[in-house]
JSON list of C-alpha atoms in Angstrom, two decimals:
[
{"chain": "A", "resi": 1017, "resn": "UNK", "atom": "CA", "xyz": [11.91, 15.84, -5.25]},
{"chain": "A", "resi": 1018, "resn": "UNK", "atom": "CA", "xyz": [9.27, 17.18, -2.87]},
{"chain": "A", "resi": 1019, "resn": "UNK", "atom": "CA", "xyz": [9.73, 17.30, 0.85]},
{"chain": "A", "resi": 1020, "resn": "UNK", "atom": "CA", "xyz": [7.69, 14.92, 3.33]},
{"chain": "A", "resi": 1021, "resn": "UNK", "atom": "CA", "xyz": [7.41, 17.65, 5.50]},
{"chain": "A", "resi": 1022, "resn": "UNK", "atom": "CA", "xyz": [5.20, 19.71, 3.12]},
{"chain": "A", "resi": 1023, "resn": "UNK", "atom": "CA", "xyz": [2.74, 16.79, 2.97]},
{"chain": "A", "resi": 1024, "resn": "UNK", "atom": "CA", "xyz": [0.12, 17.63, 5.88]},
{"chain": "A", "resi": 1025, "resn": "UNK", "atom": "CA", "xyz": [1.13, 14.41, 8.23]},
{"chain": "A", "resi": 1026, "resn": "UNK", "atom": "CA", "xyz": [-2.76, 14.62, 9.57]},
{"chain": "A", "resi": 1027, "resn": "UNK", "atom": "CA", "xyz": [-3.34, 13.67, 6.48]},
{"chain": "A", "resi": 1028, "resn": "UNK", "atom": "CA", "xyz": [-1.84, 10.49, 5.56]},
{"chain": "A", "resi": 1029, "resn": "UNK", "atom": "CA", "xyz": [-4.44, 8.12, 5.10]},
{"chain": "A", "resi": 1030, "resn": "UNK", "atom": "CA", "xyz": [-2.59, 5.50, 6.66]},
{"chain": "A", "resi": 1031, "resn": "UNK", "atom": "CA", "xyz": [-0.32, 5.94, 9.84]},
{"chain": "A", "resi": 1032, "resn": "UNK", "atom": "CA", "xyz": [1.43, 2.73, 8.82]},
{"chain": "A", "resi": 1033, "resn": "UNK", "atom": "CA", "xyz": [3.47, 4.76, 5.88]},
{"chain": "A", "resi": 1034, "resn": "UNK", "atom": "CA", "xyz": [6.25, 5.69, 7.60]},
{"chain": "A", "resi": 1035, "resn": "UNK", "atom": "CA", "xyz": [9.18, 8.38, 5.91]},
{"chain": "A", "resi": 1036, "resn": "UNK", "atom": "CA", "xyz": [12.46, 7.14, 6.16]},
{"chain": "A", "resi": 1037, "resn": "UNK", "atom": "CA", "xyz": [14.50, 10.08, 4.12]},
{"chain": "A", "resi": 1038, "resn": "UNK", "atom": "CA", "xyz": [13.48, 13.60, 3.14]},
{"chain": "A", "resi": 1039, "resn": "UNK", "atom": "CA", "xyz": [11.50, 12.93, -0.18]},
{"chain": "A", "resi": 1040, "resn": "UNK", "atom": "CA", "xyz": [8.16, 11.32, -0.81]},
{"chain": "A", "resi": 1041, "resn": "UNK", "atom": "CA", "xyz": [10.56, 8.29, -2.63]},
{"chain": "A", "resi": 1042, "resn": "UNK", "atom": "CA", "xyz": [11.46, 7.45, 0.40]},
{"chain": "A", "resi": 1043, "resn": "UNK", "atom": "CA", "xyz": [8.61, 5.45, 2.52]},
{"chain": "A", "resi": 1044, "resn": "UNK", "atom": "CA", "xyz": [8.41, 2.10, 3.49]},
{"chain": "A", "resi": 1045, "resn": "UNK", "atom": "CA", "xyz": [5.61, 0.04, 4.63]},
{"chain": "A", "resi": 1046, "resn": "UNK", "atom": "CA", "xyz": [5.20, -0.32, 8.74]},
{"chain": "A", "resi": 1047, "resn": "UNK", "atom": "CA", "xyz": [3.94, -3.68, 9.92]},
{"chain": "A", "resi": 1048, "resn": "UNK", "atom": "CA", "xyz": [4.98, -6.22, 12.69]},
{"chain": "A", "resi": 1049, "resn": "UNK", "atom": "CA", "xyz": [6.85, -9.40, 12.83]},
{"chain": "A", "resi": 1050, "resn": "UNK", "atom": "CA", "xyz": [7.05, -12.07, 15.22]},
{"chain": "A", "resi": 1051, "resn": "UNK", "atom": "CA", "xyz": [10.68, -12.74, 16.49]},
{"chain": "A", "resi": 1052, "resn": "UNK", "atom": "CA", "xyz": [9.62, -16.27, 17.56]},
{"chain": "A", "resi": 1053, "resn": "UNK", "atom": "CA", "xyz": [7.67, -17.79, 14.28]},
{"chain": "A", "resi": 1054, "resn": "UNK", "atom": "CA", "xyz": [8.33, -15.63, 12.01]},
{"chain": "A", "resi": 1055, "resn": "UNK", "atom": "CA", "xyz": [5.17, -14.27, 10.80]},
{"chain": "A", "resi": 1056, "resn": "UNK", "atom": "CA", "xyz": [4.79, -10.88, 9.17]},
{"chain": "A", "resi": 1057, "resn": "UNK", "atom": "CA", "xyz": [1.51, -8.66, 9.72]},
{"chain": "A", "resi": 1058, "resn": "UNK", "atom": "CA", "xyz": [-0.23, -5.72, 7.92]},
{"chain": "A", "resi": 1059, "resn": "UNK", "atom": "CA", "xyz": [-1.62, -3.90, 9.94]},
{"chain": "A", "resi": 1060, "resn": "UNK", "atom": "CA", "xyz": [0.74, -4.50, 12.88]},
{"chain": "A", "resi": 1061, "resn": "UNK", "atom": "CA", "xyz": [-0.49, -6.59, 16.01]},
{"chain": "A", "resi": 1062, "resn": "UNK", "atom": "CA", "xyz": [1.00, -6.78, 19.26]},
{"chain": "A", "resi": 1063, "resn": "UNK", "atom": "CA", "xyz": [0.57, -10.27, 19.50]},
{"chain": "A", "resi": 1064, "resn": "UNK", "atom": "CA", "xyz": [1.39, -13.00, 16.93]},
{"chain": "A", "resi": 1065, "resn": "UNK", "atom": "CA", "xyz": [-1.89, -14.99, 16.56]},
{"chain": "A", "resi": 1066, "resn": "UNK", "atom": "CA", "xyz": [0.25, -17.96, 15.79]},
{"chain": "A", "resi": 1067, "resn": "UNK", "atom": "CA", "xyz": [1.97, -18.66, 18.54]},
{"chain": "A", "resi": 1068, "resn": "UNK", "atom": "CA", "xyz": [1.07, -15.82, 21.33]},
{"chain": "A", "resi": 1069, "resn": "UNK", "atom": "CA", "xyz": [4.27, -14.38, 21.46]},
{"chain": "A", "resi": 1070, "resn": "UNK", "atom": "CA", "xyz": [4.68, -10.40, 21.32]},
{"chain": "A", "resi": 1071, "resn": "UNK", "atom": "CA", "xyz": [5.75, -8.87, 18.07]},
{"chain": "A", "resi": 1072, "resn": "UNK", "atom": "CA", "xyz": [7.98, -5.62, 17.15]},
{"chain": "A", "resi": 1073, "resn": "UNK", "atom": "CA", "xyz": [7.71, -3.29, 14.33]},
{"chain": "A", "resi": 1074, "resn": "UNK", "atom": "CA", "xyz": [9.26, -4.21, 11.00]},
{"chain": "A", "resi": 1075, "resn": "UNK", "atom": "CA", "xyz": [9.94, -2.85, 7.98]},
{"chain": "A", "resi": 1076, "resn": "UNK", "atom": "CA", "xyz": [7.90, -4.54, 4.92]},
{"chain": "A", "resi": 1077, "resn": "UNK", "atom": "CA", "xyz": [8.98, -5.17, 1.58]},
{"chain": "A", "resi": 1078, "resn": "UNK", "atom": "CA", "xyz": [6.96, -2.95, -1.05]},
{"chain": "A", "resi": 1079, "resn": "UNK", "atom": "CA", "xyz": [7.13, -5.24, -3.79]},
{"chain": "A", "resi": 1080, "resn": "UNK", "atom": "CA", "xyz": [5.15, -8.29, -4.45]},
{"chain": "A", "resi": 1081, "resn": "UNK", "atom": "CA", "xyz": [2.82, -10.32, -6.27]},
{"chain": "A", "resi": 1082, "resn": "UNK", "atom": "CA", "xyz": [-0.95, -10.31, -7.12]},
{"chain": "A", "resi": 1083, "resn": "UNK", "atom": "CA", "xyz": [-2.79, -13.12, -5.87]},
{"chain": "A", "resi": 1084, "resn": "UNK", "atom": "CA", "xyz": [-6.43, -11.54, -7.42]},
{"chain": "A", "resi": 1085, "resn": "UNK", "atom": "CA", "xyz": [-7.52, -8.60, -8.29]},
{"chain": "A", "resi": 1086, "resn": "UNK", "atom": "CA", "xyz": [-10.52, -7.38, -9.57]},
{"chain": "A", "resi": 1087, "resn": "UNK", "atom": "CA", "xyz": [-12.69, -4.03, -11.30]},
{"chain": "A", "resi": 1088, "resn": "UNK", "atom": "CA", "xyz": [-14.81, -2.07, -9.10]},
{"chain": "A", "resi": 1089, "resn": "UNK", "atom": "CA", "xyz": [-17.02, -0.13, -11.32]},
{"chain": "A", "resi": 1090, "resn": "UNK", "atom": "CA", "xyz": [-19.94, 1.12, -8.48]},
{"chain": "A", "resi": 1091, "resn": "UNK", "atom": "CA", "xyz": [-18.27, 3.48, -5.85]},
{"chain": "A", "resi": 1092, "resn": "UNK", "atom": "CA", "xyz": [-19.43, 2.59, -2.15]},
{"chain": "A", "resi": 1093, "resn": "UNK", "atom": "CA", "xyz": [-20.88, 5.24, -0.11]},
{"chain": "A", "resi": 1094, "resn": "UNK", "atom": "CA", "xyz": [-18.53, 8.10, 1.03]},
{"chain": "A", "resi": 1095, "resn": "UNK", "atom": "CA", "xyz": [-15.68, 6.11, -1.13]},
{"chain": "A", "resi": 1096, "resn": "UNK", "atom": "CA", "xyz": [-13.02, 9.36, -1.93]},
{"chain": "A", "resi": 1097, "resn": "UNK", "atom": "CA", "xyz": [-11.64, 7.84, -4.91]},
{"chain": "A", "resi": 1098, "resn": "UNK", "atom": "CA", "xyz": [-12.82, 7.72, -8.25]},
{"chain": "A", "resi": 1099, "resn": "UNK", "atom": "CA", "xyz": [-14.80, 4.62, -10.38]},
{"chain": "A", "resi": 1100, "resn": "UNK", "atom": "CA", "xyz": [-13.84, 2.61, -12.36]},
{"chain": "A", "resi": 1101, "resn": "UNK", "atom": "CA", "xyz": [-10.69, 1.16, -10.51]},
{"chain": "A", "resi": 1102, "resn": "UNK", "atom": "CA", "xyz": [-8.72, -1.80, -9.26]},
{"chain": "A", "resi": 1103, "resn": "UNK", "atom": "CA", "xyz": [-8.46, -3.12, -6.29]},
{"chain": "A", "resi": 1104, "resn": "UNK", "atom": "CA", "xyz": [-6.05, -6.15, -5.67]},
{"chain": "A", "resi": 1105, "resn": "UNK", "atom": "CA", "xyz": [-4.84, -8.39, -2.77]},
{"chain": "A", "resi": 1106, "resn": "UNK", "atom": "CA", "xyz": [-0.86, -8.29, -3.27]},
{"chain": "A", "resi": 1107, "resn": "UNK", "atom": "CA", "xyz": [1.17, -10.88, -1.20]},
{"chain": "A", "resi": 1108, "resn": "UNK", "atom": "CA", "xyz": [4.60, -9.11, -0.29]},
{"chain": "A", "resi": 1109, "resn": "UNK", "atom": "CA", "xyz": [7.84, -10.37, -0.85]},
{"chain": "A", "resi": 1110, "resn": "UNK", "atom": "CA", "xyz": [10.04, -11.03, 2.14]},
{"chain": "A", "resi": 1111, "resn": "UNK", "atom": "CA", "xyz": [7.86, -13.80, 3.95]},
{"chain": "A", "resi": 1112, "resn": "UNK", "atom": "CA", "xyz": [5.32, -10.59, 4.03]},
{"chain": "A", "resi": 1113, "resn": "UNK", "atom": "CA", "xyz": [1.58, -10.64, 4.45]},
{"chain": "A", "resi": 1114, "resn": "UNK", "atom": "CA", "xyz": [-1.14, -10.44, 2.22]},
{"chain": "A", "resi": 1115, "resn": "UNK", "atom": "CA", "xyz": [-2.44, -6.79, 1.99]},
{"chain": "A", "resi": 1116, "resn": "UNK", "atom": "CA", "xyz": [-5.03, -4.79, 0.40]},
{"chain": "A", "resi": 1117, "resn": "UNK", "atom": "CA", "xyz": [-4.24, -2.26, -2.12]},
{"chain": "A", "resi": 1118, "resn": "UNK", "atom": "CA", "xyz": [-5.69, -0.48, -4.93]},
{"chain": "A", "resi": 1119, "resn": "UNK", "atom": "CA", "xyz": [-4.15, -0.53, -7.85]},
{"chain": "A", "resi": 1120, "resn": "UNK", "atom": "CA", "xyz": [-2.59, 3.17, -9.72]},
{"chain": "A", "resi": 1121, "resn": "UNK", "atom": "CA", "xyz": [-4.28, 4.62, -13.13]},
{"chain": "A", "resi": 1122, "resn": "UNK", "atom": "CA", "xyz": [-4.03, 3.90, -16.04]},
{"chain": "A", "resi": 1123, "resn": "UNK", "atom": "CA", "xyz": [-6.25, 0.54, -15.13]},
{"chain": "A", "resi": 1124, "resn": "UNK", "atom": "CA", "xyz": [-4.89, -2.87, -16.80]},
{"chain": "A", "resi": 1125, "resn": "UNK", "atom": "CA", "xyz": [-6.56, -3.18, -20.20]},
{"chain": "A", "resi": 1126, "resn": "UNK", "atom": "CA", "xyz": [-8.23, -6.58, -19.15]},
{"chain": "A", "resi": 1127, "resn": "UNK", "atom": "CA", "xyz": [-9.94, -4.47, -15.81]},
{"chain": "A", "resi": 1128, "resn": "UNK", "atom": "CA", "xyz": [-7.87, -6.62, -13.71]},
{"chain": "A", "resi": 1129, "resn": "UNK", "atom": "CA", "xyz": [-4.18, -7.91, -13.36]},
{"chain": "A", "resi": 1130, "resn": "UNK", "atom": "CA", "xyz": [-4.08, -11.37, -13.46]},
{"chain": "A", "resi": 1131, "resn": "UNK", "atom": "CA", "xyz": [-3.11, -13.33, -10.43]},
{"chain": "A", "resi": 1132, "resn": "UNK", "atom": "CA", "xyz": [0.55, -13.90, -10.52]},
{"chain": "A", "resi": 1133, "resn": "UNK", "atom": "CA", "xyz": [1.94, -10.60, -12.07]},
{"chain": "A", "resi": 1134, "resn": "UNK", "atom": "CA", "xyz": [4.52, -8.48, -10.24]},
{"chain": "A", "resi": 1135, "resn": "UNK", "atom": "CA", "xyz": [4.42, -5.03, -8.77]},
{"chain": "A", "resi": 1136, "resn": "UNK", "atom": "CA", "xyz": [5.35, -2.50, -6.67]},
{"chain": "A", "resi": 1137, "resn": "UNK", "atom": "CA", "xyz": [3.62, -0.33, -3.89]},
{"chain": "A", "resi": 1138, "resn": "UNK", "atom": "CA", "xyz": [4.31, 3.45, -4.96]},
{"chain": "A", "resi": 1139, "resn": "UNK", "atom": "CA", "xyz": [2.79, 6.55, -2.54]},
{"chain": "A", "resi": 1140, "resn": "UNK", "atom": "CA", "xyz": [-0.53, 8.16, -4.35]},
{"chain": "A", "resi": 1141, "resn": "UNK", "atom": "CA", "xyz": [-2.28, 10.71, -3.85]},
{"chain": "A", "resi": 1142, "resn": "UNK", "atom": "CA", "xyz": [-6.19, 10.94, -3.12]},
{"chain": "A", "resi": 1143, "resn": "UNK", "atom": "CA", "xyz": [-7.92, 12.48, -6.07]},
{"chain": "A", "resi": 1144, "resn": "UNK", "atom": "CA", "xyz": [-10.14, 14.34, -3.88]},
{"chain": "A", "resi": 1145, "resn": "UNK", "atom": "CA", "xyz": [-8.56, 16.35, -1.85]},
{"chain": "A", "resi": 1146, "resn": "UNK", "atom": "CA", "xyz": [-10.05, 15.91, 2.22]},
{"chain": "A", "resi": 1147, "resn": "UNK", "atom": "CA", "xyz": [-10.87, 19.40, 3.27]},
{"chain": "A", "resi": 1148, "resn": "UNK", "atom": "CA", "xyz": [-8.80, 20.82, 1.32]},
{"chain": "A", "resi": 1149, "resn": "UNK", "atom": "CA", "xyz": [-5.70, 19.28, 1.79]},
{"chain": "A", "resi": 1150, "resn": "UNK", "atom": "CA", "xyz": [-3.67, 16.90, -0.51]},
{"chain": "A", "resi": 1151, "resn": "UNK", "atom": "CA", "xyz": [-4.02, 12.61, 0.71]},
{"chain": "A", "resi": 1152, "resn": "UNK", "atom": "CA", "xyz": [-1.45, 9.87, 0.95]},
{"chain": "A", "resi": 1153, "resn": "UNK", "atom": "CA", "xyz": [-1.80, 6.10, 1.04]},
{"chain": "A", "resi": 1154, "resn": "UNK", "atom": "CA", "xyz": [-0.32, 3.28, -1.51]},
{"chain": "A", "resi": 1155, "resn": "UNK", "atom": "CA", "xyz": [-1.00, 1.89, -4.40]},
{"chain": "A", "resi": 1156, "resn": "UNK", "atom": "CA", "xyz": [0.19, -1.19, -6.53]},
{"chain": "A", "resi": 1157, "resn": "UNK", "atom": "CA", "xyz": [1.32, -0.76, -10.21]},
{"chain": "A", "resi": 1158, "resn": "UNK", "atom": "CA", "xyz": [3.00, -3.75, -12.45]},
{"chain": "A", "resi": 1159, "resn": "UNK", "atom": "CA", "xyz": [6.48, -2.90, -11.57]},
{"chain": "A", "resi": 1160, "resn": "UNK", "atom": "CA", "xyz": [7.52, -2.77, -15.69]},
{"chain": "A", "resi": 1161, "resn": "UNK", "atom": "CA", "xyz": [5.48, 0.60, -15.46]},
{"chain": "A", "resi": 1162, "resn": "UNK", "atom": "CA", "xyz": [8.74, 2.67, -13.48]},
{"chain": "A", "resi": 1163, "resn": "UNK", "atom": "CA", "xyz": [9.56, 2.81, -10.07]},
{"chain": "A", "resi": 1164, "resn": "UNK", "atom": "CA", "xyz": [9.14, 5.27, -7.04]},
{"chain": "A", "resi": 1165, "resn": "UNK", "atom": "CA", "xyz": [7.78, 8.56, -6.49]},
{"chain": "A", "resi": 1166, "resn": "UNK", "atom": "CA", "xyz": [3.90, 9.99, -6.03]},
{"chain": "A", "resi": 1167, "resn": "UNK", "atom": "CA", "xyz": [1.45, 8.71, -8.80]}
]
C-alpha cells in the first residue's frame, strides 16, 4: 500500500479527508455533529443551525445512498477533471448528511445511477495533476464494484 505521507498534504483537495492509519485505505470523512440534536454536517459548522448549540468534529460514515445523480457532459470553466462524468448527491449512512460527490470511472452505462443505489466514497486522484503534483478528494462508486484504495 502507498504511504499518506508521500501524498503532498498541500495538495489534498479537501482538508476535510482526514488519514487515520499509514495507507491511502485508511481515510475517513471529517464533518461535525451536534451533541444536543443530533444532526450531522458536511462541511463541518461550528454551530448546529437547528438548534444553536455548538458542534464537535465527527467521524462520517463513507458509505451511502444516491438520492440523484446526473451526466455532466460540458466542463465548467477552470473544472480540473475530465468530461463526460457523474456527479451525484449521496446521503450517508449513520444519520449523515447529504453531500456532493462525483462519481469514479468507468461511468454507469445509463449516464447516471439511479436514485436509490448503494455506494461507497473511495480516495481519487485528480486526473490533472495541479502544478505538478498528484490531487486527492473522494469519489462515489456502486459499492458491488470493490472496496477501498485510490481509484
Amino acid at each position: 500500500m502507498e504511504s499518506v505521507s508521500s501524498v503532498s498534504l498541500k495538495h489534498l483537495l479537501d482538508p476535510r479527508l482526514i488519514g487515520t492509519g499509514d495507507t491511502l485505505d485508511d481515510w475517513q470523512l471529517l464533518g461535525s455533529s451536534c451533541q444536543d440534536c443530533g444532526r450531522k454536517f458536511q462541511p463541518p459548522r461550528a454551530l448546529c443551525p437547528g438548534c444553536g448549540r455548538a458542534t464537535e468534529h465527527a467521524l462520517l460514515a463513507q458509505t451511502g445512498t444516491v438520492v440523484v445523480s446526473t451526466l455532466v457532459a460540458q466542463p465548467a470553466v477552470g473544472l480540473l477533471i475530465e468530461c463526460p462524468y457523474q456527479i451525484g448527491l449521496i446521503q450517508l449512512d449513520e444519520g449523515g448528511p447529504v453531500i456532493e460527490a462525483v462519481a469514479v470511472r468507468p461511468l454507469a452505462p445509463s449516464g447516471a445511477l439511479p436514485p436509490g443505489t448503494r455506494v461507497e466514497l473511495v480516495l481519487s486522484e485528480l486526473e490533472v495533476p495541479l502544478d505538478g503534483e498528484r490531487v486527492l478528494f473522494y469519489r462515489y462508486r456502486p459499492i458491488e464494484a470493490g472496496s477501498g484504495g485510490i481509484q
